[in-house]
Short mmCIF file of C-alpha atoms in Angstrom, two decimals:
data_model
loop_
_atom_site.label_atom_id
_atom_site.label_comp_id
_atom_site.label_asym_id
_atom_site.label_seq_id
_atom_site.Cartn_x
_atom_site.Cartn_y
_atom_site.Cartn_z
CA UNK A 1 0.00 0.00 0.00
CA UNK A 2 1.26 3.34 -1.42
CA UNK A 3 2.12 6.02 1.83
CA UNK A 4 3.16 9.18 1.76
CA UNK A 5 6.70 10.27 0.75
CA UNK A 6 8.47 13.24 2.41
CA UNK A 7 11.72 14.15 3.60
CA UNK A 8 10.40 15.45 7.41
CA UNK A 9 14.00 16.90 8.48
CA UNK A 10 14.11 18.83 5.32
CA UNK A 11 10.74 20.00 5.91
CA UNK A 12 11.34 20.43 9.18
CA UNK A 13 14.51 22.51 9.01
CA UNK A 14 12.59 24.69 5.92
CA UNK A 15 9.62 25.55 8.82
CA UNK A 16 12.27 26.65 11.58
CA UNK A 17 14.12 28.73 9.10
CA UNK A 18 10.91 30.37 7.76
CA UNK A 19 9.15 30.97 10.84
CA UNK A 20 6.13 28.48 9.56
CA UNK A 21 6.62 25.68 11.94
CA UNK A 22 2.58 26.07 13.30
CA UNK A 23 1.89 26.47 9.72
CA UNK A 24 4.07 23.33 8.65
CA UNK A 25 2.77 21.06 11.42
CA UNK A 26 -1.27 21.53 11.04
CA UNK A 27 -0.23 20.78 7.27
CA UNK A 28 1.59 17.43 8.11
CA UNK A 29 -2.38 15.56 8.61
CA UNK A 30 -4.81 14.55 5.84
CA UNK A 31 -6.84 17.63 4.61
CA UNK A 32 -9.74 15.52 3.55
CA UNK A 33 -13.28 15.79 4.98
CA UNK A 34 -13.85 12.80 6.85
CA UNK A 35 -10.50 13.16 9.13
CA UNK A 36 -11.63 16.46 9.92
CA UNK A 37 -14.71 14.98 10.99
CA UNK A 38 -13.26 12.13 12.87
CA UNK A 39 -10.73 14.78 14.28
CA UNK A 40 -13.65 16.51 15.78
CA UNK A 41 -15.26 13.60 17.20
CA UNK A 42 -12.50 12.00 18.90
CA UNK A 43 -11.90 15.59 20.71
CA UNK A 44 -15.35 15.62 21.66
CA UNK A 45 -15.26 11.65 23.20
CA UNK A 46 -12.21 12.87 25.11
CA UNK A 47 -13.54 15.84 26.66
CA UNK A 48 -16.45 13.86 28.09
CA UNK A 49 -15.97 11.88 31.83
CA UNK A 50 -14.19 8.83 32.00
CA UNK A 51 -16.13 6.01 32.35
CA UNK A 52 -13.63 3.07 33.09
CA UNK A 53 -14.92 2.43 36.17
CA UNK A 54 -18.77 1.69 35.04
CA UNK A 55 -19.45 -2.18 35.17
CA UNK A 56 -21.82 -1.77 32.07
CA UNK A 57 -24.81 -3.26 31.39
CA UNK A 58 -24.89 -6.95 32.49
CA UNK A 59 -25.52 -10.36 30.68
CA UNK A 60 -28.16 -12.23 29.71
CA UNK A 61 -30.04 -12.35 26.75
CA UNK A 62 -33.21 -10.07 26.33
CA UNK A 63 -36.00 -10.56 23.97
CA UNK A 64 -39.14 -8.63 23.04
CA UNK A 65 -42.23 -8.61 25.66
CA UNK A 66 -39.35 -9.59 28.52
CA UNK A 67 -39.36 -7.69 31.88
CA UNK A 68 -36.16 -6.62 32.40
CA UNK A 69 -34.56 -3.89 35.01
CA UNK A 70 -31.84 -4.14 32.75
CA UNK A 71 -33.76 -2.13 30.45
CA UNK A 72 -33.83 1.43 31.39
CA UNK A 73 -30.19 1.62 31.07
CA UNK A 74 -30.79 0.33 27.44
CA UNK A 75 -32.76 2.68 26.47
CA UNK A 76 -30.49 5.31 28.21
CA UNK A 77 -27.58 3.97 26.16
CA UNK A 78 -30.05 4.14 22.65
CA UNK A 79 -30.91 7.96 24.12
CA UNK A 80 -27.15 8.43 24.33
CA UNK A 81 -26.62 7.13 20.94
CA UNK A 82 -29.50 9.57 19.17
CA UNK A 83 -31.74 5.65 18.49
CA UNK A 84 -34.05 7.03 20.92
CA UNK A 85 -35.31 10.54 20.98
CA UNK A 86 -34.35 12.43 24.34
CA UNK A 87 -37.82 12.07 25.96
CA UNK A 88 -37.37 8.64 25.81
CA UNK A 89 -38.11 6.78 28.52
CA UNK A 90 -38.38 2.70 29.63
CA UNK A 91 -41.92 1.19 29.99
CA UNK A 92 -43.62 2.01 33.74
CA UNK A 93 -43.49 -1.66 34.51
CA UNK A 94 -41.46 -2.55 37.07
CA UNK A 95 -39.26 -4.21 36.31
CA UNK A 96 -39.56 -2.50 32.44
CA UNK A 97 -40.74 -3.85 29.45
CA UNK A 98 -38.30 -4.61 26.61
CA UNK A 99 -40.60 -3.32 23.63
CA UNK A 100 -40.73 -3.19 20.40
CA UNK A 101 -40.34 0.42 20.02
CA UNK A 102 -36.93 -0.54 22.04
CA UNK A 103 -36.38 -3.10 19.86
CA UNK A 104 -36.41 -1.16 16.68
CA UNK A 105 -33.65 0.84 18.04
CA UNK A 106 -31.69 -1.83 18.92
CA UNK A 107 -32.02 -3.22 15.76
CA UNK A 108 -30.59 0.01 14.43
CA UNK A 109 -27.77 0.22 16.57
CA UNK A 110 -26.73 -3.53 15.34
CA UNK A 111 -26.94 -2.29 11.78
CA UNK A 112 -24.77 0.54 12.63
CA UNK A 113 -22.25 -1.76 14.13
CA UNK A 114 -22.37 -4.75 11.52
CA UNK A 115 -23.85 -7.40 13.87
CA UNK A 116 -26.71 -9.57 13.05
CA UNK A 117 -30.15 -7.09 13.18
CA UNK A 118 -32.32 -9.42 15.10
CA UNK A 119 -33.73 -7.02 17.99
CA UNK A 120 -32.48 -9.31 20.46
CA UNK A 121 -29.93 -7.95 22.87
CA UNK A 122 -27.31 -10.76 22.77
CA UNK A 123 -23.55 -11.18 24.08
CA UNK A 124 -22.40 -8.92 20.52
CA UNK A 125 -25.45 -5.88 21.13
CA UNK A 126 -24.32 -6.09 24.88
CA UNK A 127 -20.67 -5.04 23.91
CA UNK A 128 -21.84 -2.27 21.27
CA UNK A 129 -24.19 -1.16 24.38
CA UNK A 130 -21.66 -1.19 27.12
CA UNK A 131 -18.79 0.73 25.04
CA UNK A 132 -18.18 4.07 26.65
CA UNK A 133 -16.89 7.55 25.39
CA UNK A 134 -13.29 5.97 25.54
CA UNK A 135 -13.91 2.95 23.87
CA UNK A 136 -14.78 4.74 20.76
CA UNK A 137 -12.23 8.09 20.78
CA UNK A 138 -9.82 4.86 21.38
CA UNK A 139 -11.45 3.39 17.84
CA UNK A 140 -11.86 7.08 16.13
CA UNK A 141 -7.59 7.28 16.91
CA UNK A 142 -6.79 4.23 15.03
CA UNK A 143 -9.17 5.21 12.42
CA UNK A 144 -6.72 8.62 12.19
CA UNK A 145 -3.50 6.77 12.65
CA UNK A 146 -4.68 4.05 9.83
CA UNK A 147 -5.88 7.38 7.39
CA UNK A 148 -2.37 8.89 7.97
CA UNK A 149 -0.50 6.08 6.18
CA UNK A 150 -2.49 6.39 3.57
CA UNK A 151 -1.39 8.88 0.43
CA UNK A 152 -2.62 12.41 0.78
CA UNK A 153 -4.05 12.55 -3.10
CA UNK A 154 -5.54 9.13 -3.69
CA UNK A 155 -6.61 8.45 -7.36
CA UNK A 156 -9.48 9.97 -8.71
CA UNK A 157 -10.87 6.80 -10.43
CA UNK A 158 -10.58 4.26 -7.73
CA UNK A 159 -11.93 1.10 -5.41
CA UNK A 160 -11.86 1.48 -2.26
CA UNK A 161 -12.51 -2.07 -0.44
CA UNK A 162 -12.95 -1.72 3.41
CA UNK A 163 -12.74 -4.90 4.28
CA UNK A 164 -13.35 -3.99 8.36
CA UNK A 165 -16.95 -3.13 7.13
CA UNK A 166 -17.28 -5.77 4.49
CA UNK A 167 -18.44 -2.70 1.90
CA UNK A 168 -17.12 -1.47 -1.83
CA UNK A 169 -17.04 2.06 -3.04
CA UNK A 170 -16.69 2.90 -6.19
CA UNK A 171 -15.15 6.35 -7.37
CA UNK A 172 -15.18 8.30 -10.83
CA UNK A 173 -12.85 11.58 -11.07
CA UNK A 174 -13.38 11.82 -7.41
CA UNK A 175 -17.28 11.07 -7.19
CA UNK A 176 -18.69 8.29 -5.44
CA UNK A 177 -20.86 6.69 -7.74
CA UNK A 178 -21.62 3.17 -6.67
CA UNK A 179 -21.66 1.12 -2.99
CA UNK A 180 -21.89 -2.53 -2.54
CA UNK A 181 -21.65 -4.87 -0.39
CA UNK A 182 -19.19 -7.67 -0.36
CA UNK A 183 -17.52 -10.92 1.48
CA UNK A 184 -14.10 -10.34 2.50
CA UNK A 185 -11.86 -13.00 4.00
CA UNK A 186 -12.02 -14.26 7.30
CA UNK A 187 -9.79 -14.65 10.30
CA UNK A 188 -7.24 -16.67 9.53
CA UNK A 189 -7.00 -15.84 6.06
CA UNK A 190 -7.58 -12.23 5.82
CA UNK A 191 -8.10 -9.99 3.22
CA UNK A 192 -4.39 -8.14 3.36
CA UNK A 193 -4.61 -4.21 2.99
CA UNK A 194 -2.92 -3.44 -0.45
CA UNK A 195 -3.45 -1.23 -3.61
CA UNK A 196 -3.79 -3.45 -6.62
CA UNK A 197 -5.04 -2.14 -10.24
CA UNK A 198 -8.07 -4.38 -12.07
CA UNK A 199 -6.59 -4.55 -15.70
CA UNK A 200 -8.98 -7.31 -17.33
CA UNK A 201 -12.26 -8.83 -16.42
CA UNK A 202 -12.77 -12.85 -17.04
CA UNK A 203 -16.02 -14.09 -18.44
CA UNK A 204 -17.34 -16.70 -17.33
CA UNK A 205 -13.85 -18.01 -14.96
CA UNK A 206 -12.82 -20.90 -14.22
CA UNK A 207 -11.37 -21.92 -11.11
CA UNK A 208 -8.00 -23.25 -10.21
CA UNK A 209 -8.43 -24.26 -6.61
CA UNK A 210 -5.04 -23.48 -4.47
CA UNK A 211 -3.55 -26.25 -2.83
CA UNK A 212 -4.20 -24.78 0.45
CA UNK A 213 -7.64 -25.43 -0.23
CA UNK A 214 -7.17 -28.79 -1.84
CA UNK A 215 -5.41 -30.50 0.81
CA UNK A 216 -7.80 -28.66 3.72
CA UNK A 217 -11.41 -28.12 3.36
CA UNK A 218 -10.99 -30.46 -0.09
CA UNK A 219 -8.80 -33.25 1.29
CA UNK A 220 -9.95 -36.72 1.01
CA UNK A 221 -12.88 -35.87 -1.62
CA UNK A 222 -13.90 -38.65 -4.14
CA UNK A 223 -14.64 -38.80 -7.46
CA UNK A 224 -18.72 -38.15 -6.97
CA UNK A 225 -17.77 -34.76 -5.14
CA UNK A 226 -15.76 -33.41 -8.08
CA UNK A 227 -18.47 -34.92 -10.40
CA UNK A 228 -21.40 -33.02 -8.40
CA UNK A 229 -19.24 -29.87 -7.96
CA UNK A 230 -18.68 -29.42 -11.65
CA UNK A 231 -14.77 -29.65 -10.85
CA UNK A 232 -11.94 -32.03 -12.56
CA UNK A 233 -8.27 -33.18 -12.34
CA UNK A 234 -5.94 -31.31 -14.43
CA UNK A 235 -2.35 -31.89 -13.55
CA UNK A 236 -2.74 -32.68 -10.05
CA UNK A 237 -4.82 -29.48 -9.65
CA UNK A 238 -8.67 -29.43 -9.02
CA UNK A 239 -10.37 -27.05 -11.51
CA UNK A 240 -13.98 -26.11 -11.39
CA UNK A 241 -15.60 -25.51 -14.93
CA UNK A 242 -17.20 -22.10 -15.80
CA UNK A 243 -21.18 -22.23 -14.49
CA UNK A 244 -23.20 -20.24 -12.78
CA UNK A 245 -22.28 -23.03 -9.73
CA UNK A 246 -18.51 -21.86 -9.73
CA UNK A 247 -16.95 -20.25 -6.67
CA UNK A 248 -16.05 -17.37 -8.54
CA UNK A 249 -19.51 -16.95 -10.08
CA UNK A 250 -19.84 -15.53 -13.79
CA UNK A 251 -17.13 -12.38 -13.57
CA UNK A 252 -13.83 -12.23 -12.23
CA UNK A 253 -11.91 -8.71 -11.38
CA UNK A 254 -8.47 -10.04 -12.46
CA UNK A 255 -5.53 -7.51 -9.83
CA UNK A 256 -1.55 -7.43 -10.64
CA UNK A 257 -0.25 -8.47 -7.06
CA UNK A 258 1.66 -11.15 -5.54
CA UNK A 259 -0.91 -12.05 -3.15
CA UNK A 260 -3.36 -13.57 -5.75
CA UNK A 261 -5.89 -11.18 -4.26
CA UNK A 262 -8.73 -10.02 -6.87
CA UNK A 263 -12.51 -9.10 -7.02
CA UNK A 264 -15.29 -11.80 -7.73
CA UNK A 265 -18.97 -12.80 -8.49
CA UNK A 266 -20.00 -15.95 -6.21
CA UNK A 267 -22.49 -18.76 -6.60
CA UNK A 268 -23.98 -18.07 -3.09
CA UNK A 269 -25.78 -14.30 -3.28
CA UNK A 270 -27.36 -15.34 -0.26
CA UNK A 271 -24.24 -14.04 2.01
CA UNK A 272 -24.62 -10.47 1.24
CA UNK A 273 -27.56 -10.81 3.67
CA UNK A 274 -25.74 -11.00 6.17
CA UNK A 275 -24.04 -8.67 9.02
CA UNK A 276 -21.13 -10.12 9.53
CA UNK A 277 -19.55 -10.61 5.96
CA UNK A 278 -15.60 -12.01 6.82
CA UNK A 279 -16.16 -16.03 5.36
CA UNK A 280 -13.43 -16.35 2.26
CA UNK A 281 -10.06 -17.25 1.88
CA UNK A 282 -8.42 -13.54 1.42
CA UNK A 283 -10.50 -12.72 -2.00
CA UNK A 284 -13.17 -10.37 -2.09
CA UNK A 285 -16.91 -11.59 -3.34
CA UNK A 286 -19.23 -8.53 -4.93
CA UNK A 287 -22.50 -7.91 -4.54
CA UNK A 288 -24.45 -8.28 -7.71
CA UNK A 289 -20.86 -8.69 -9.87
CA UNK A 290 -22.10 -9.07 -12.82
CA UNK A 291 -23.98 -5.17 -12.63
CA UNK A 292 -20.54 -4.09 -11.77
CA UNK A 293 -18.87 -5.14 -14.66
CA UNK A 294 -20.95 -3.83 -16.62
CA UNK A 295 -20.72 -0.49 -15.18
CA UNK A 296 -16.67 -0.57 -15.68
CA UNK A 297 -17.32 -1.66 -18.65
CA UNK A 298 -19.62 1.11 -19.99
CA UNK A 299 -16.82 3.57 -18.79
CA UNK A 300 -13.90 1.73 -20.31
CA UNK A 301 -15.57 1.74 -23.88
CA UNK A 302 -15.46 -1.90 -23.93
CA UNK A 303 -19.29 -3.21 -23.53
CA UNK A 304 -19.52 -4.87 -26.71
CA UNK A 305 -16.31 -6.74 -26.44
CA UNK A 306 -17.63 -7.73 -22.97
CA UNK A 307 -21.46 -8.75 -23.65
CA UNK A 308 -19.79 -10.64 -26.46
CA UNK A 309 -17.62 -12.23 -23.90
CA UNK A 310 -20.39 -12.89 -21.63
CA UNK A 311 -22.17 -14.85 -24.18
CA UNK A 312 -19.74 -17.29 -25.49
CA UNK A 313 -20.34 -19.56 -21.92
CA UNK A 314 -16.63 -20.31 -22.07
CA UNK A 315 -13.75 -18.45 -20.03
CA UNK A 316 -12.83 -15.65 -22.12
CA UNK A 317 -10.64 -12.11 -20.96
CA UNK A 318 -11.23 -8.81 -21.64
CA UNK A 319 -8.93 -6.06 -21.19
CA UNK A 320 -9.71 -2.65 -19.36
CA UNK A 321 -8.87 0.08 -21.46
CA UNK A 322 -6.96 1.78 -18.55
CA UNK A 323 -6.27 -0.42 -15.31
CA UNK A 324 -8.64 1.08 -11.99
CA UNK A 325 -6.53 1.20 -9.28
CA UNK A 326 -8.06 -0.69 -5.92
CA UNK A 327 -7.26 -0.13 -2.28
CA UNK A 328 -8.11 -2.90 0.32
CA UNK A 329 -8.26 -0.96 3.44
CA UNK A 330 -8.61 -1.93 7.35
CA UNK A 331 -11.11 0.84 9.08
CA UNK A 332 -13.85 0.09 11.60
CA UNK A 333 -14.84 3.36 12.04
CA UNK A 334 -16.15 6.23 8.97
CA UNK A 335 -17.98 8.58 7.93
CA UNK A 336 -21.53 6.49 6.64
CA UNK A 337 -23.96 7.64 3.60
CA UNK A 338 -26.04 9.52 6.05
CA UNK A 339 -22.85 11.91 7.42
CA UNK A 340 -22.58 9.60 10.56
CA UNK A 341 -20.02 8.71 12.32
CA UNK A 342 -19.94 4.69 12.10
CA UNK A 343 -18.39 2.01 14.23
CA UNK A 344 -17.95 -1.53 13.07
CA UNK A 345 -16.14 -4.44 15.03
CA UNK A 346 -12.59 -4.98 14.77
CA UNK A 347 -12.94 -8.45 12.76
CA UNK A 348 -9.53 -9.29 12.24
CA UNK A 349 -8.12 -8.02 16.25
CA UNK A 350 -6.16 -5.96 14.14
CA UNK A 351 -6.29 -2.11 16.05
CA UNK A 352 -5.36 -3.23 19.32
CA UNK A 353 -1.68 -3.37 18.36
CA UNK A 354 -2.01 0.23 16.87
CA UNK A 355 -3.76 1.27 19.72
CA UNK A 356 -0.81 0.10 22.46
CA UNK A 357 1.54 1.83 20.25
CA UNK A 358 -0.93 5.20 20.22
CA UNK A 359 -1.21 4.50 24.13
CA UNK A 360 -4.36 3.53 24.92
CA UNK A 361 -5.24 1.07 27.29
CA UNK A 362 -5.73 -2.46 26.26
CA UNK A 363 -9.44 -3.91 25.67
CA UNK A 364 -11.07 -7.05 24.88
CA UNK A 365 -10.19 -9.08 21.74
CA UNK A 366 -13.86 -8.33 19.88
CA UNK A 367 -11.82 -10.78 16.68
CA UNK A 368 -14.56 -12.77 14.73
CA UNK A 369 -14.42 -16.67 15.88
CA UNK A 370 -15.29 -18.80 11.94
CA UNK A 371 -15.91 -22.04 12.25
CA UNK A 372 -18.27 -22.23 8.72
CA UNK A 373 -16.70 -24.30 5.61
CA UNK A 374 -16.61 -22.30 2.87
CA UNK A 375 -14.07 -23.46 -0.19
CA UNK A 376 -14.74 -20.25 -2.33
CA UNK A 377 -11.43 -18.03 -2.46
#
């Protein structure tokens, strides 16, 4: 991943000569938007009490229509969080009810945060619930720290993959233009943060499967599995014919890097449904791939080539007409559609490190546990 290039003592040495060193410093941070905004936020979490000592709300599952003194401070935490209007207030049951006007919020909170919407306040909601003004300037920091090593002028025509909140956004001459969601890899076989240019797209792919794969989750399958799978020996490898039952789906993103990281369809749409989105091995599955490629295509000038591509039913490559730079990026915590600031978990346990180094205070590990098969890249 491309970061920023500059000679600091030279720069440093200019600003003392000059007189500019104020100047030269408040220059030295990202000018964009959004890290002014999370720059603001993260001063206003700090200036608010400390809260280390609170015990939080406790366990214990709650579901709607349950009495539950556990409740008002639920709704005080939704109040808190602007889910719940500041004249909130629990039901006059004692203990309260947990209703379903409480539920609602809930369930908007857990979209916020990227765990499963089900209105039920479970071990995941109670963490979201019980995180205090520190917890999140301590997120909103890394967020900053993460932004900084990124270059100041990113390209104009770009991907950017966050891979923290499973989501794809889609820039032209520094407009976004399209959002999607997608499936990026999970622990254990992460999605690694790099910058990576799409120069063709593949029609109709076929799939190599890596030998990681073939001697794990594939070890020890017959004959009939291959058979039923639409997959075959070549060469000691196990390839899986073009179809719309292929891992990869009908389009494949093809990316110069050495990590054999690119973009993908997937036979199994069903997983964009879901709020947790971290289930393949480092590739990145699109929502609705096929609509995509079409869209890069009708800016590259190359639609008819790829229809005509599309059609043939066998694996076929078309070139871009200029490569799109992509950026797989790491950040739990942004600036959402609505001008939000949003927090997502850390999936991959990867900000505590940052965080010791920026010195906070440790937490708990909130790392996604997988223990689903899934074979797809």
């Amino acid at each position: 991943m491309p970061r920023p290039i500059a000679d600091l003592a030279k720069q440093l040495d200019n600003a003392l000569t000059e007189g500019t060193l104020r100047e030269w410093l408040a220059a030295l941070a990202p000018r964009d938007e959004e890290y002014a905004r999370l720059s603001l936020r993260y001063l206003e979490l700090r200036a608010l009490p400390r809260d280390d000592g609170d015990p939080g709300i406790g366990s214990g599952l709650i579901e709607v229509g349950d009495a539950d003194p556990r409740v008002s401070a639920i709704v005080e935490q939704l109040v808190m969080g602007e889910y719940l209007p500041p004249d909130a207030a629990p039901d006059t049951e004692s203990p309260p009810i947990y209703t379903d006007r409480v539920a609602n919020a809930v369930k908007a909170l857990q979209r916020d945060y990227g765990i499963a919407a089900d209105r039920i306040v479970g071990p995941a909601t109670l963490r979201v619930l019980n995180l205090g003004a520190g917890d999140k300037a301590r997120a909103i920091a890394v967020a900053l720290e993460r932004r900084r090593w990124l270059e100041r002028e990113p390209p104009a025509t770009r991907i950017d993959v966050n891979t923290a909140a499973s989501l794809l956004h889609y820039y032209r001459e520094g407009v976004l233009v399209d959002t999607r969601r997608v499936v990026a890899g999970k622990p254990g076989t992460e999605t690694p943060p790099l910058q990576s240019p799409i120069y063709r797209l593949v029609a109709n792919p076929t799939w190599t499967v890596p030998k990681s794969i073939q001697h794990g989750e594939l070890a020890g399958v017959g004959a009939a599995y291959l058979q039923r799978h639409n997959m075959e020996l070549r060469g000691g490898w196990i390839v899986q014919r073009s179809g719309t039952d292929n891992a990869l789906g009908l389009v494949k993103f093809d990316m110069h890097n050495e990590h054999a990281i690119y973009l993908h369809d997937t036979s199994a749409p069903e997983l964009f449904e879901r709020s947790h989105r971290h289930r393949s091995h480092g590739c990145v599955r699109v929502e609705d791939a096929l609509g995509f490629a079409r869209m890069l295509a009708e800016d590259q000038g190359i639609t008819e080539a790829w229809e005509a591509a599309r059609g043939g039913g066998e694996q076929q490559f078309v070139q871009l007409s200029t490569e799109i730079p992509v950026r797989l990026i790491y950040r739990n915590v942004f600036i959402d559609k609505d001008g939000k600031v949003a927090f997502r978990t850390d999936p991959y346990g990867w900000n505590g490190p940052i965080a010791k180094a920026l010195g906070f205070a440790e937490r708990a590990d909130t790392k996604l546990r997988s223990d689903e098969t899934d074979i797809a890249p």
